[in-house]
mmCIF file of C-alpha atoms in Angstrom:
data_model
loop_
_atom_site.group_PDB
_atom_site.id
_atom_site.type_symbol
_atom_site.label_atom_id
_atom_site.label_comp_id
_atom_site.label_asym_id
_atom_site.label_seq_id
_atom_site.Cartn_x
_atom_site.Cartn_y
_atom_site.Cartn_z
ATOM 1 C CA MET M 10 0.000 0.000 0.000
ATOM 2 C CA LYS M 11 1.327 3.434 -0.933
ATOM 3 C CA LYS M 12 1.905 5.660 2.080
ATOM 4 C CA ASN M 13 2.463 9.363 2.488
ATOM 5 C CA ILE M 14 5.694 10.075 4.373
ATOM 6 C CA ILE M 15 5.630 13.521 5.941
ATOM 7 C CA SER M 16 9.192 14.631 6.632
ATOM 8 C CA PRO M 17 10.035 17.536 8.944
ATOM 9 C CA TYR M 18 13.135 18.011 6.768
ATOM 10 C CA LYS M 19 11.251 18.458 3.483
ATOM 11 C CA SER M 20 12.173 22.149 3.250
ATOM 12 C CA VAL M 21 15.904 21.633 3.875
ATOM 13 C CA ASP M 22 18.313 22.247 1.006
ATOM 14 C CA TRP M 23 21.135 19.950 2.044
ATOM 15 C CA ASP M 24 23.506 21.372 -0.566
ATOM 16 C CA THR M 25 23.318 25.000 0.588
ATOM 17 C CA TRP M 26 21.988 25.055 4.154
ATOM 18 C CA GLY M 27 24.250 24.859 7.186
ATOM 19 C CA ILE M 28 24.057 22.752 10.341
ATOM 20 C CA TYR M 29 24.359 24.878 13.492
ATOM 21 C CA LYS M 30 25.028 23.652 17.019
ATOM 22 C CA GLY M 31 22.855 25.208 19.694
ATOM 23 C CA SER M 32 21.328 25.106 23.156
ATOM 24 C CA LEU M 33 17.997 26.715 24.002
ATOM 25 C CA HIS M 34 18.168 26.158 27.768
ATOM 26 C CA THR M 35 21.035 27.766 29.694
ATOM 27 C CA HIS M 36 21.602 29.333 33.126
ATOM 28 C CA SER M 37 23.969 31.773 34.783
ATOM 29 C CA SER M 38 24.521 33.820 37.935
ATOM 30 C CA ALA M 39 21.400 35.743 36.916
ATOM 31 C CA SER M 40 19.474 32.904 38.600
ATOM 32 C CA ASP M 41 20.747 29.626 40.085
ATOM 33 C CA SER M 42 24.166 29.105 38.505
ATOM 34 C CA LYS M 43 27.431 30.302 40.004
ATOM 35 C CA VAL M 44 28.869 30.955 36.544
ATOM 36 C CA ASP M 45 28.774 34.613 35.569
ATOM 37 C CA PHE M 46 26.360 35.546 32.797
ATOM 38 C CA LYS M 47 29.117 36.589 30.379
ATOM 39 C CA ASP M 48 31.287 33.584 31.247
ATOM 40 C CA MET M 49 28.508 31.137 30.393
ATOM 41 C CA ILE M 50 28.101 32.813 27.004
ATOM 42 C CA GLU M 51 31.854 32.792 26.427
ATOM 43 C CA GLY M 52 32.004 29.121 27.436
ATOM 44 C CA HIS M 53 29.487 28.075 24.786
ATOM 45 C CA TYR M 54 31.220 30.227 22.190
ATOM 46 C CA GLU M 55 34.596 28.639 22.966
ATOM 47 C CA GLN M 56 33.120 25.150 22.572
ATOM 48 C CA GLY M 57 31.795 25.815 19.090
ATOM 49 C CA TYR M 58 28.171 26.759 19.650
ATOM 50 C CA ASP M 59 26.393 28.695 16.910
ATOM 51 C CA VAL M 60 23.075 29.308 18.690
ATOM 52 C CA LEU M 61 22.473 30.077 22.370
ATOM 53 C CA ALA M 62 19.459 31.058 24.431
ATOM 54 C CA MET M 63 20.143 32.312 27.951
ATOM 55 C CA THR M 64 17.069 31.205 29.908
ATOM 56 C CA ASP M 65 17.544 32.058 33.551
ATOM 57 C CA HIS M 66 14.660 31.368 35.930
ATOM 58 C CA GLY M 67 12.239 34.284 35.899
ATOM 59 C CA VAL M 68 14.753 36.463 34.038
ATOM 60 C CA VAL M 69 14.117 37.534 30.450
ATOM 61 C CA ASN M 70 17.233 37.603 28.287
ATOM 62 C CA ARG M 71 16.935 40.838 26.322
ATOM 63 C CA GLY M 72 20.441 40.585 24.897
ATOM 64 C CA TRP M 73 23.819 39.358 26.091
ATOM 65 C CA ASN M 74 24.989 42.978 26.347
ATOM 66 C CA VAL M 75 22.014 43.986 28.512
ATOM 67 C CA PRO M 76 22.291 43.585 32.329
ATOM 68 C CA PRO M 77 19.869 40.814 33.418
ATOM 69 C CA GLN M 78 17.150 41.919 35.854
ATOM 70 C CA THR M 79 17.595 39.344 38.587
ATOM 71 C CA VAL M 80 14.799 37.999 40.785
ATOM 72 C CA PRO M 81 15.658 38.911 44.415
ATOM 73 C CA VAL M 82 14.544 35.628 46.013
ATOM 74 C CA LEU M 83 16.392 33.528 43.435
ATOM 75 C CA LYS M 84 19.526 35.621 43.875
ATOM 76 C CA ILE M 85 20.117 34.498 47.464
ATOM 77 C CA ILE M 86 22.718 31.926 46.382
ATOM 78 C CA ASN M 87 24.431 34.600 44.285
ATOM 79 C CA ILE M 88 23.840 37.597 46.521
ATOM 80 C CA PHE M 89 27.438 38.789 46.125
ATOM 81 C CA ASN M 90 27.762 37.692 42.513
ATOM 82 C CA LYS M 91 26.175 40.281 40.249
ATOM 83 C CA PRO M 92 25.717 38.981 36.679
ATOM 84 C CA THR M 93 27.933 40.751 34.181
ATOM 85 C CA PRO M 94 26.739 41.347 30.603
ATOM 86 C CA LEU M 95 29.041 41.343 27.619
ATOM 87 C CA SER M 96 30.439 44.680 26.566
ATOM 88 C CA ASN M 97 28.910 46.056 23.395
ATOM 89 C CA GLU M 98 32.221 45.488 21.646
ATOM 90 C CA ARG M 99 32.455 41.839 22.733
ATOM 91 C CA TYR M 100 28.795 41.292 21.882
ATOM 92 C CA LEU M 101 29.449 42.308 18.291
ATOM 93 C CA GLU M 102 32.587 40.141 18.140
ATOM 94 C CA ILE M 103 30.701 37.046 19.280
ATOM 95 C CA THR M 104 27.537 37.577 17.240
ATOM 96 C CA ASN M 105 29.596 38.310 14.126
ATOM 97 C CA GLY M 106 32.280 35.713 14.874
ATOM 98 C CA THR M 107 35.078 38.126 14.059
ATOM 99 C CA ASP M 108 37.556 36.051 16.101
ATOM 100 C CA ARG M 109 36.126 32.741 14.875
ATOM 101 C CA GLY M 110 36.446 32.947 11.127
ATOM 102 C CA GLY M 111 33.182 34.840 10.710
ATOM 103 C CA ARG M 112 31.098 32.099 12.372
ATOM 104 C CA GLY M 113 29.021 34.096 14.800
ATOM 105 C CA MET M 114 26.837 32.817 17.640
ATOM 106 C CA THR M 115 23.174 33.864 17.511
ATOM 107 C CA ASP M 116 21.656 35.469 20.596
ATOM 108 C CA VAL M 117 18.161 33.957 20.845
ATOM 109 C CA LYS M 118 16.044 36.664 22.447
ATOM 110 C CA PRO M 119 13.823 37.269 24.262
ATOM 111 C CA ALA M 120 14.115 33.944 26.108
ATOM 112 C CA ILE M 121 13.315 32.746 29.641
ATOM 113 C CA GLU M 122 12.652 29.684 31.805
ATOM 114 C CA LEU M 123 9.187 30.179 33.220
ATOM 115 C CA ASN M 124 7.587 28.986 36.463
ATOM 116 C CA ALA M 125 10.337 30.480 38.596
ATOM 117 C CA ALA M 126 10.802 29.260 42.169
ATOM 118 C CA VAL M 127 8.679 26.095 41.889
ATOM 119 C CA LEU M 128 9.938 23.026 43.716
ATOM 120 C CA ARG M 129 8.480 20.364 41.412
ATOM 121 C CA LYS M 130 10.431 21.561 38.348
ATOM 122 C CA ASN M 131 7.358 22.047 36.169
ATOM 123 C CA HIS M 132 9.422 24.307 33.930
ATOM 124 C CA VAL M 133 8.591 25.731 30.526
ATOM 125 C CA ASN M 134 10.910 27.689 28.260
ATOM 126 C CA GLY M 135 9.393 30.669 26.437
ATOM 127 C CA PHE M 136 10.825 32.448 23.411
ATOM 128 C CA PHE M 137 10.412 35.579 21.313
ATOM 129 C CA ILE M 138 8.108 37.399 23.747
ATOM 130 C CA ASP M 139 9.076 39.677 26.636
ATOM 131 C CA TYR M 140 7.096 37.847 29.295
ATOM 132 C CA GLY M 141 7.797 36.274 32.675
ATOM 133 C CA GLN M 142 10.223 38.730 34.238
ATOM 134 C CA ASN M 143 9.971 38.356 38.051
ATOM 135 C CA ILE M 144 6.791 36.260 37.716
ATOM 136 C CA TRP M 145 6.682 33.391 40.175
ATOM 137 C CA GLY M 146 5.344 30.056 39.037
ATOM 138 C CA LYS M 147 2.702 27.768 40.501
ATOM 139 C CA GLU M 148 3.488 24.235 41.525
ATOM 140 C CA ASN M 149 2.524 21.658 38.873
ATOM 141 C CA ASP M 150 1.070 24.315 36.565
ATOM 142 C CA PHE M 151 2.324 23.980 33.003
ATOM 143 C CA GLU M 152 -0.698 25.475 31.298
ATOM 144 C CA GLY M 153 -0.385 28.950 32.836
ATOM 145 C CA PRO M 154 2.933 29.877 31.193
ATOM 146 C CA ILE M 155 2.203 27.954 27.987
ATOM 147 C CA ALA M 156 -1.095 29.801 27.559
ATOM 148 C CA ALA M 157 0.510 33.172 28.317
ATOM 149 C CA VAL M 158 3.265 32.627 25.749
ATOM 150 C CA ASP M 159 0.698 31.445 23.217
ATOM 151 C CA LYS M 160 -1.492 34.514 23.721
ATOM 152 C CA LEU M 161 1.444 36.858 23.150
ATOM 153 C CA GLY M 162 2.542 35.127 19.943
ATOM 154 C CA GLY M 163 5.623 33.369 21.287
ATOM 155 C CA ILE M 164 6.645 29.715 21.258
ATOM 156 C CA SER M 165 7.565 27.328 24.050
ATOM 157 C CA PHE M 166 8.532 23.793 24.941
ATOM 158 C CA ILE M 167 8.262 21.682 28.091
ATOM 159 C CA ASN M 168 11.522 21.129 29.954
ATOM 160 C CA HIS M 169 12.719 17.796 31.385
ATOM 161 C CA PRO M 170 9.261 16.151 31.776
ATOM 162 C CA GLY M 171 10.718 12.980 33.267
ATOM 163 C CA ASP M 172 12.139 14.964 36.158
ATOM 164 C CA TRP M 173 8.647 16.251 36.965
ATOM 165 C CA ILE M 174 6.952 12.830 36.881
ATOM 166 C CA LYS M 175 9.954 11.156 38.601
ATOM 167 C CA ALA M 176 10.412 8.635 35.782
ATOM 168 C CA SER M 177 14.169 8.184 36.117
ATOM 169 C CA GLY M 178 14.006 5.312 38.573
ATOM 170 C CA ASP M 179 10.625 4.039 37.402
ATOM 171 C CA ILE M 180 10.172 3.694 33.644
ATOM 172 C CA SER M 181 6.516 2.759 34.136
ATOM 173 C CA ARG M 182 5.837 6.427 34.874
ATOM 174 C CA ALA M 183 7.051 7.278 31.377
ATOM 175 C CA HIS M 184 4.454 4.833 30.039
ATOM 176 C CA ASP M 185 1.652 5.770 32.445
ATOM 177 C CA PRO M 186 -1.385 6.776 30.329
ATOM 178 C CA LYS M 187 -2.293 9.476 32.857
ATOM 179 C CA ASN M 188 1.098 11.158 32.482
ATOM 180 C CA ILE M 189 1.049 10.864 28.685
ATOM 181 C CA SER M 190 -2.500 12.208 28.500
ATOM 182 C CA PHE M 191 -1.542 15.157 30.693
ATOM 183 C CA PHE M 192 1.221 16.318 28.350
ATOM 184 C CA ALA M 193 -0.656 15.305 25.194
ATOM 185 C CA ASP M 194 -3.635 17.446 26.172
ATOM 186 C CA LEU M 195 -1.426 20.509 26.581
ATOM 187 C CA LEU M 196 0.337 19.956 23.276
ATOM 188 C CA LYS M 197 -2.919 19.327 21.468
ATOM 189 C CA ARG M 198 -4.478 22.558 22.712
ATOM 190 C CA TYR M 199 -1.416 24.788 22.337
ATOM 191 C CA HIS M 200 0.390 24.311 19.034
ATOM 192 C CA SER M 201 2.784 27.111 20.003
ATOM 193 C CA CYS M 202 4.136 24.658 22.588
ATOM 194 C CA LEU M 203 6.309 22.795 20.111
ATOM 195 C CA GLY M 204 7.294 19.719 22.088
ATOM 196 C CA ILE M 205 9.427 18.513 24.962
ATOM 197 C CA GLU M 206 13.058 18.237 25.956
ATOM 198 C CA ILE M 207 14.190 14.695 25.239
ATOM 199 C CA PHE M 208 17.809 15.224 26.324
ATOM 200 C CA ASN M 209 18.861 17.436 29.224
ATOM 201 C CA ARG M 210 22.422 17.850 30.422
ATOM 202 C CA ILE M 211 23.827 14.412 31.407
ATOM 203 C CA ASN M 212 20.367 12.804 31.464
ATOM 204 C CA ILE M 213 20.347 11.313 34.928
ATOM 205 C CA PRO M 214 16.850 12.423 36.069
ATOM 206 C CA THR M 215 15.735 12.527 32.415
ATOM 207 C CA ASN M 216 17.018 9.178 31.138
ATOM 208 C CA HIS M 217 13.539 8.013 30.108
ATOM 209 C CA ASP M 218 12.377 11.196 28.409
ATOM 210 C CA ARG M 219 12.662 9.559 24.978
ATOM 211 C CA VAL M 220 10.153 6.994 26.243
ATOM 212 C CA ILE M 221 7.790 9.843 27.077
ATOM 213 C CA TRP M 222 8.433 11.306 23.618
ATOM 214 C CA ASP M 223 7.626 8.056 21.801
ATOM 215 C CA ASN M 224 4.406 7.695 23.765
ATOM 216 C CA LEU M 225 3.419 11.270 22.946
ATOM 217 C CA LEU M 226 4.122 10.660 19.258
ATOM 218 C CA GLN M 227 1.866 7.612 19.292
ATOM 219 C CA SER M 228 -0.842 9.582 21.053
ATOM 220 C CA LEU M 229 -0.742 12.839 19.070
ATOM 221 C CA ILE M 230 0.240 11.989 15.494
ATOM 222 C CA PRO M 231 -3.183 10.386 14.835
ATOM 223 C CA THR M 232 -4.675 13.807 15.630
ATOM 224 C CA GLY M 233 -2.390 15.533 13.134
ATOM 225 C CA ARG M 234 0.099 16.840 15.687
ATOM 226 C CA ASN M 235 3.805 16.064 15.547
ATOM 227 C CA VAL M 236 5.909 16.598 18.674
ATOM 228 C CA TRP M 237 9.430 17.972 18.348
ATOM 229 C CA GLY M 238 12.173 16.628 20.593
ATOM 230 C CA PHE M 239 14.622 19.256 21.899
ATOM 231 C CA SER M 240 18.074 18.683 23.363
ATOM 232 C CA ASN M 241 19.796 21.247 25.590
ATOM 233 C CA THR M 242 22.719 21.706 27.934
ATOM 234 C CA ASP M 243 20.572 23.181 30.719
ATOM 235 C CA ALA M 244 24.023 24.377 31.738
ATOM 236 C CA HIS M 245 24.585 25.465 35.325
ATOM 237 C CA THR M 246 28.346 24.829 35.238
ATOM 238 C CA LEU M 247 30.901 25.171 32.473
ATOM 239 C CA SER M 248 31.323 21.384 32.472
ATOM 240 C CA ASP M 249 27.672 21.069 31.393
ATOM 241 C CA ILE M 250 28.361 22.719 28.049
ATOM 242 C CA ASP M 251 29.573 19.592 26.233
ATOM 243 C CA THR M 252 26.613 17.412 27.194
ATOM 244 C CA SER M 253 23.378 17.684 25.175
ATOM 245 C CA PHE M 254 22.462 20.074 22.374
ATOM 246 C CA SER M 255 20.534 20.465 19.117
ATOM 247 C CA LEU M 256 21.758 20.755 15.545
ATOM 248 C CA PHE M 257 19.685 23.219 13.521
ATOM 249 C CA ALA M 258 19.426 22.978 9.726
ATOM 250 C CA MET M 259 19.047 26.555 8.454
ATOM 251 C CA PRO M 260 19.796 28.587 5.323
ATOM 252 C CA GLU M 261 21.555 31.191 7.481
ATOM 253 C CA ASN M 262 22.290 31.520 11.183
ATOM 254 C CA ASN M 263 20.017 34.232 12.575
ATOM 255 C CA CYS M 264 17.254 34.533 15.152
ATOM 256 C CA GLU M 265 14.418 34.420 12.617
ATOM 257 C CA ASN M 266 15.708 31.192 11.109
ATOM 258 C CA VAL M 267 16.184 29.648 14.564
ATOM 259 C CA ARG M 268 12.510 30.251 15.263
ATOM 260 C CA THR M 269 11.529 28.754 11.909
ATOM 261 C CA ALA M 270 13.685 25.682 12.559
ATOM 262 C CA MET M 271 12.118 25.262 15.995
ATOM 263 C CA GLU M 272 8.608 25.523 14.569
ATOM 264 C CA ASN M 273 9.201 23.252 11.556
ATOM 265 C CA GLY M 274 11.338 20.639 13.310
ATOM 266 C CA THR M 275 14.365 21.055 11.047
ATOM 267 C CA PHE M 276 16.808 20.091 13.780
ATOM 268 C CA PHE M 277 18.345 17.047 15.439
ATOM 269 C CA ALA M 278 18.778 16.117 19.099
ATOM 270 C CA VAL M 279 22.288 15.132 20.217
ATOM 271 C CA SER M 280 23.535 13.819 23.540
ATOM 272 C CA ARG M 281 26.942 12.693 24.686
ATOM 273 C CA TYR M 282 25.293 11.120 27.762
ATOM 274 C CA PRO M 283 22.514 8.879 26.393
ATOM 275 C CA LYS M 284 21.555 6.867 29.473
ATOM 276 C CA TYR M 285 18.788 4.965 27.661
ATOM 277 C CA GLU M 286 20.075 4.292 24.128
ATOM 278 C CA LEU M 287 23.571 3.129 25.142
ATOM 279 C CA PRO M 288 24.945 1.196 28.138
ATOM 280 C CA ALA M 289 24.849 2.992 31.488
ATOM 281 C CA ASP M 290 28.650 3.029 31.668
ATOM 282 C CA PHE M 291 29.028 4.556 28.190
ATOM 283 C CA LYS M 292 31.573 7.367 27.999
ATOM 284 C CA ALA M 293 31.624 9.573 24.932
ATOM 285 C CA LYS M 294 34.904 9.776 23.060
ATOM 286 C CA GLY M 295 35.585 11.898 20.030
ATOM 287 C CA ILE M 296 33.120 13.692 17.776
ATOM 288 C CA TYR M 297 29.365 13.221 18.198
ATOM 289 C CA PRO M 298 27.312 11.647 15.355
ATOM 290 C CA SER M 299 25.405 13.982 13.045
ATOM 291 C CA VAL M 300 23.094 13.864 10.030
ATOM 292 C CA THR M 301 24.261 15.383 6.739
ATOM 293 C CA ARG M 302 21.306 14.525 4.484
ATOM 294 C CA VAL M 303 17.786 13.119 4.633
ATOM 295 C CA ASP M 304 16.072 11.777 1.501
ATOM 296 C CA VAL M 305 12.463 10.623 1.294
ATOM 297 C CA ASP M 306 11.289 8.693 -1.780
ATOM 298 C CA GLU M 307 7.528 8.397 -1.586
ATOM 299 C CA GLN M 308 7.328 6.310 -4.771
ATOM 300 C CA GLU M 309 9.628 3.685 -3.265
ATOM 301 C CA CYS M 310 8.317 4.406 0.247
ATOM 302 C CA THR M 311 11.817 4.811 1.668
ATOM 303 C CA ILE M 312 13.654 7.142 4.014
ATOM 304 C CA SER M 313 17.439 7.387 3.725
ATOM 305 C CA ILE M 314 19.884 9.000 6.136
ATOM 306 C CA GLU M 315 23.457 10.097 5.487
ATOM 307 C CA GLY M 316 25.674 11.144 8.360
ATOM 308 C CA LYS M 317 29.121 11.213 9.841
ATOM 309 C CA ASP M 318 30.936 9.984 12.944
ATOM 310 C CA TYR M 319 28.447 7.179 13.583
ATOM 311 C CA SER M 320 28.758 3.401 13.767
ATOM 312 C CA GLU M 321 25.096 2.404 13.386
ATOM 313 C CA ILE M 322 21.737 3.880 12.390
ATOM 314 C CA GLN M 323 18.686 2.477 14.138
ATOM 315 C CA TRP M 324 15.060 3.049 13.162
ATOM 316 C CA VAL M 325 12.503 3.415 15.937
ATOM 317 C CA ALA M 326 8.715 3.052 15.749
ATOM 318 C CA ASN M 327 6.333 2.893 18.692
ATOM 319 C CA GLY M 328 9.319 3.143 20.989
ATOM 320 C CA LYS M 329 11.020 0.009 19.626
ATOM 321 C CA ILE M 330 14.017 -0.488 17.349
ATOM 322 C CA ILE M 331 12.609 -2.134 14.218
ATOM 323 C CA ALA M 332 15.477 -1.873 11.724
ATOM 324 C CA THR M 333 19.083 -0.806 11.196
ATOM 325 C CA GLY M 334 20.943 0.673 8.262
ATOM 326 C CA ASN M 335 20.987 3.875 6.251
ATOM 327 C CA THR M 336 17.656 3.234 4.513
ATOM 328 C CA ILE M 337 14.314 1.922 5.663
ATOM 329 C CA ASN M 338 11.527 0.753 3.369
ATOM 330 C CA ILE M 339 8.295 1.517 5.163
ATOM 331 C CA ASN M 340 6.435 -1.261 3.345
ATOM 332 C CA ASP M 341 8.766 -3.851 4.864
ATOM 333 C CA TYR M 342 7.691 -2.884 8.382
ATOM 334 C CA GLU M 343 3.946 -2.336 8.064
ATOM 335 C CA GLU M 344 3.181 -4.397 11.154
ATOM 336 C CA GLN M 345 5.643 -2.484 13.352
ATOM 337 C CA ILE M 346 4.931 1.044 12.102
ATOM 338 C CA THR M 347 1.634 2.646 12.963
ATOM 339 C CA TYR M 348 2.024 6.430 12.665
ATOM 340 C CA TYR M 349 5.714 7.321 12.643
ATOM 341 C CA VAL M 350 9.321 6.256 12.419
ATOM 342 C CA ARG M 351 12.444 8.088 13.557
ATOM 343 C CA ALA M 352 16.168 7.442 13.200
ATOM 344 C CA GLN M 353 18.950 7.486 15.754
ATOM 345 C CA LEU M 354 22.642 7.526 14.920
ATOM 346 C CA LEU M 355 24.923 5.872 17.471
ATOM 347 C CA GLY M 356 28.659 6.424 17.708
ATOM 348 C CA ASP M 357 31.621 6.729 20.032
ATOM 349 C CA GLY M 358 30.698 10.384 20.618
ATOM 350 C CA GLY M 359 27.080 9.771 21.656
ATOM 351 C CA VAL M 360 23.763 9.713 19.788
ATOM 352 C CA CYS M 361 21.950 11.915 17.294
ATOM 353 C CA LEU M 362 18.181 11.595 16.893
ATOM 354 C CA THR M 363 16.016 12.793 14.019
ATOM 355 C CA GLN M 364 12.548 14.168 14.500
ATOM 356 C CA ALA M 365 9.674 11.808 13.722
ATOM 357 C CA PHE M 366 8.634 11.104 10.140
ATOM 358 C CA ILE M 367 4.868 10.750 9.973
ATOM 359 C CA VAL M 368 3.686 7.708 8.037
ATOM 360 C CA ASP M 369 0.147 8.171 6.722
ATOM 361 C CA ASP M 370 -1.743 5.384 4.986
ATOM 362 C CA GLY M 371 -4.692 7.719 4.423
ATOM 363 C CA THR M 372 -6.308 7.279 7.827
ATOM 364 C CA LEU M 373 -4.778 10.248 9.641
ATOM 365 C CA GLU M 374 -6.766 13.444 10.100
ATOM 366 C CA ALA M 375 -6.533 16.051 7.346
ATOM 367 C CA ASN M 376 -4.785 18.539 9.609
ATOM 368 C CA THR M 377 -1.682 16.335 9.562
ATOM 369 C CA SER M 378 -0.581 18.670 6.776
ATOM 370 C CA LYS M 379 0.262 21.218 9.464
ATOM 371 C CA SER M 380 3.356 19.152 10.247
ATOM 372 C CA ARG M 381 4.761 19.433 6.712
#
């Protein structure tokens, strides 16, 4: 049976677009990190980042050269450590990459981690709207900040969901229909909430977040809603910088294109600490795997992946590995694939995950086209 394969990478021109390394979840001495604001930016720049969002708790990043307005209660741990912005001169050097061969680092702004001061870590990151400064959160309330960002025309994603539902030591919580329905309902009602973090820092309390993601994909794709998986450093120390991050496929590195990539899913999730996909004692060595091209042939019903620095490509459907190799023929796995398939590249440097490819045999709702 002929199937329609809806690829999030359909718009990418692999011959002319670039791949840009970025983190959309980062902290500094403006909230609960002891690393100075400017030093955290410099640290990411030194380690080859192209895109960075500073998202301190309750503190809107209005520019790396603008002094952050700290939240008094959250500043207790840093009471004598005032966050220092970049100088205007250094800001231009970094954003233009004048000391890095012209490869600048994009300042994603405005950006913030919402629900400040909650204990349960029901955190949401908001982007491209100046909202949330000094606003305290409510315990277990995700909808409040998501709805506020949506109303103002911004976008958001849910941070480290497995940490909130305490799924690290109990994988059954990542499968619990009540937990999946809770997040699915939010994502279904607020399309500006683009998805969830699937990798966070070294992935100890979030080791089963890909399980949550697969369950959400199974739940929401039949309604026409894809769910993007984000990967971020959530850096609080400089050692967090080389942990988890995203690779954005864009025609040019600027803030507008970052937003478009976030909305369309033209990015990949990378982690050097994959506690679920690789053995628990895995230690990353060398360069992380990455994707260099995605080809979809609807006539042949195949998806092909090209990449580098990987040893194996696995194909995942319904949370299970169903095939290996550079190419998968969807028709060969009709019994295992219901609504989607995704690829993960494994290597000595960690893992790289694609977004989900929707597989439609004609039974999905018409609004699936929104994911194109």
